[in-house]
């Protein structure tokens, strides 16, 4: 992936998420996608923190969007490697920066993870379960 491809992908990812249209968001992901996030473990009681397949990802993100209607993403930095893109974003001004690490194949995300800041007390700053101030369903 070159820098121009990475910029285009990041712009589309941000626009798709900000549309709130789950079908549009999921169009960026392969049918066999694997995604992990501390929210998966927290919301679904799955200690692996992982979902497999586009339908499972749909269910997870549907729950997240229901928790945060009107959620808006702002990509603040894009990093690229061979076949991988890292999107740093915030969902509110001054909010925590989250990194989305996405591995692509044939232009679609095949695996990814949402990476959250570590809390000052030394524990993972996983998103809170209440809607206000909660991090996105990533």
Tab-separated table of C-alpha atoms in Angstrom:
chain	number	residue	atom	x	y	z
A	1	UNK	CA	0.000	0.000	0.000
A	2	UNK	CA	1.445	3.354	-0.976
A	3	UNK	CA	0.789	6.693	0.716
A	4	UNK	CA	-1.884	7.780	-1.774
A	5	UNK	CA	-3.796	4.502	-1.349
A	6	UNK	CA	-3.545	4.876	2.421
A	7	UNK	CA	-4.903	8.436	2.309
A	8	UNK	CA	-7.814	7.380	0.083
A	9	UNK	CA	-8.638	4.417	2.319
A	10	UNK	CA	-8.488	6.585	5.473
A	11	UNK	CA	-10.746	9.206	3.905
A	12	UNK	CA	-13.283	6.583	2.829
A	13	UNK	CA	-13.130	4.817	6.226
A	14	UNK	CA	-13.826	8.092	8.045
A	15	UNK	CA	-16.654	9.091	5.658
A	16	UNK	CA	-18.227	5.626	5.842
A	17	UNK	CA	-18.192	5.590	9.646
A	18	UNK	CA	-19.535	9.137	9.813
A	19	UNK	CA	-22.407	8.154	7.530
A	20	UNK	CA	-23.701	5.794	10.234
A	21	UNK	CA	-24.619	3.346	7.437
A	22	UNK	CA	-23.521	-0.100	8.588
A	23	UNK	CA	-23.689	-1.575	5.065
A	24	UNK	CA	-21.433	1.197	3.805
A	25	UNK	CA	-18.973	0.642	6.680
A	26	UNK	CA	-18.904	-3.136	6.184
A	27	UNK	CA	-18.247	-2.774	2.433
A	28	UNK	CA	-14.598	-2.166	3.394
A	29	UNK	CA	-14.325	-5.584	5.090
A	30	UNK	CA	-13.852	-9.103	3.680
A	31	UNK	CA	-16.458	-11.778	4.400
A	32	UNK	CA	-13.892	-13.719	6.463
A	33	UNK	CA	-12.683	-10.714	8.493
A	34	UNK	CA	-11.366	-11.222	12.024
A	35	UNK	CA	-11.596	-8.251	14.384
A	36	UNK	CA	-10.622	-7.828	18.019
A	37	UNK	CA	-11.381	-5.186	20.600
A	38	UNK	CA	-11.696	-4.935	24.361
A	39	UNK	CA	-15.336	-3.930	23.735
A	40	UNK	CA	-16.093	-7.379	22.338
A	41	UNK	CA	-14.931	-8.979	25.562
A	42	UNK	CA	-16.803	-6.425	27.661
A	43	UNK	CA	-20.103	-6.239	25.766
A	44	UNK	CA	-20.450	-9.878	24.746
A	45	UNK	CA	-18.623	-11.620	27.576
A	46	UNK	CA	-16.193	-13.205	25.126
A	47	UNK	CA	-12.739	-13.377	26.736
A	48	UNK	CA	-11.060	-13.661	23.316
A	49	UNK	CA	-12.269	-10.157	22.461
A	50	UNK	CA	-12.642	-11.368	18.885
A	51	UNK	CA	-15.336	-11.671	16.232
A	52	UNK	CA	-14.990	-13.765	13.072
A	53	UNK	CA	-16.816	-13.059	9.840
A	54	UNK	CA	-18.693	-10.070	8.476
A	55	UNK	CA	-22.011	-11.068	10.091
A	56	UNK	CA	-20.440	-11.235	13.562
A	57	UNK	CA	-18.733	-7.888	12.905
A	58	UNK	CA	-22.114	-6.446	11.858
A	59	UNK	CA	-23.673	-7.581	15.152
A	60	UNK	CA	-20.822	-6.099	17.174
A	61	UNK	CA	-20.800	-2.735	15.413
A	62	UNK	CA	-24.589	-2.585	15.395
A	63	UNK	CA	-24.484	-2.805	19.192
A	64	UNK	CA	-21.818	-0.095	19.293
A	65	UNK	CA	-23.717	2.282	17.026
A	66	UNK	CA	-26.848	1.766	19.135
A	67	UNK	CA	-24.845	2.807	22.207
A	68	UNK	CA	-23.492	5.934	20.512
A	69	UNK	CA	-25.989	7.311	17.980
A	70	UNK	CA	-24.508	10.129	15.924
A	71	UNK	CA	-20.965	8.918	16.558
A	72	UNK	CA	-18.437	10.918	14.499
A	73	UNK	CA	-14.861	9.927	13.706
A	74	UNK	CA	-11.955	12.204	12.923
A	75	UNK	CA	-8.804	10.544	11.574
A	76	UNK	CA	-5.825	12.433	12.981
A	77	UNK	CA	-2.950	10.311	11.667
A	78	UNK	CA	-2.409	7.583	9.089
A	79	UNK	CA	0.488	5.119	9.091
A	80	UNK	CA	1.196	2.530	6.460
A	81	UNK	CA	3.142	-0.706	6.110
A	82	UNK	CA	3.100	-3.436	3.501
A	83	UNK	CA	-0.564	-4.461	3.376
A	84	UNK	CA	-1.390	-2.777	6.683
A	85	UNK	CA	-2.764	0.625	7.600
A	86	UNK	CA	-2.983	2.214	11.047
A	87	UNK	CA	-5.624	4.885	11.550
A	88	UNK	CA	-5.375	7.041	14.647
A	89	UNK	CA	-8.692	8.720	15.347
A	90	UNK	CA	-10.775	10.511	17.936
A	91	UNK	CA	-14.538	10.562	18.314
A	92	UNK	CA	-14.765	13.837	20.207
A	93	UNK	CA	-12.508	16.890	20.473
A	94	UNK	CA	-9.905	16.279	23.160
A	95	UNK	CA	-11.023	12.661	23.476
A	96	UNK	CA	-8.616	9.738	23.661
A	97	UNK	CA	-6.790	8.780	20.507
A	98	UNK	CA	-7.583	5.264	19.334
A	99	UNK	CA	-5.511	3.284	16.825
A	100	UNK	CA	-7.238	1.020	14.340
A	101	UNK	CA	-4.755	-1.491	12.885
A	102	UNK	CA	-6.099	-2.991	9.659
A	103	UNK	CA	-4.563	-5.694	7.466
A	104	UNK	CA	-5.828	-5.591	3.877
A	105	UNK	CA	-6.068	-8.127	1.073
A	106	UNK	CA	-7.307	-7.126	-2.375
A	107	UNK	CA	-8.418	-3.757	-0.997
A	108	UNK	CA	-10.548	-5.217	1.821
A	109	UNK	CA	-9.837	-5.500	5.532
A	110	UNK	CA	-9.181	-9.131	6.487
A	111	UNK	CA	-8.122	-8.512	10.067
A	112	UNK	CA	-8.072	-5.618	12.445
A	113	UNK	CA	-8.018	-4.473	16.005
A	114	UNK	CA	-8.977	-1.412	17.978
A	115	UNK	CA	-6.146	-0.325	20.272
A	116	UNK	CA	-6.940	1.979	23.164
A	117	UNK	CA	-4.743	4.128	25.423
A	118	UNK	CA	-3.525	2.753	28.719
A	119	UNK	CA	-5.109	4.383	31.769
A	120	UNK	CA	-2.883	6.366	34.080
A	121	UNK	CA	-3.365	3.770	36.798
A	122	UNK	CA	-1.651	1.226	34.563
A	123	UNK	CA	-4.666	-0.749	33.388
A	124	UNK	CA	-6.038	-0.796	29.880
A	125	UNK	CA	-8.324	2.140	29.217
A	126	UNK	CA	-10.995	0.048	27.569
A	127	UNK	CA	-14.085	2.002	26.653
A	128	UNK	CA	-16.683	2.450	29.342
A	129	UNK	CA	-19.935	0.534	29.099
A	130	UNK	CA	-22.182	3.577	29.503
A	131	UNK	CA	-23.022	5.510	26.335
A	132	UNK	CA	-21.797	8.955	27.343
A	133	UNK	CA	-18.035	9.202	26.905
A	134	UNK	CA	-17.776	5.639	25.703
A	135	UNK	CA	-15.307	4.883	22.960
A	136	UNK	CA	-16.659	3.646	19.644
A	137	UNK	CA	-17.501	0.096	18.771
A	138	UNK	CA	-14.158	-0.610	17.196
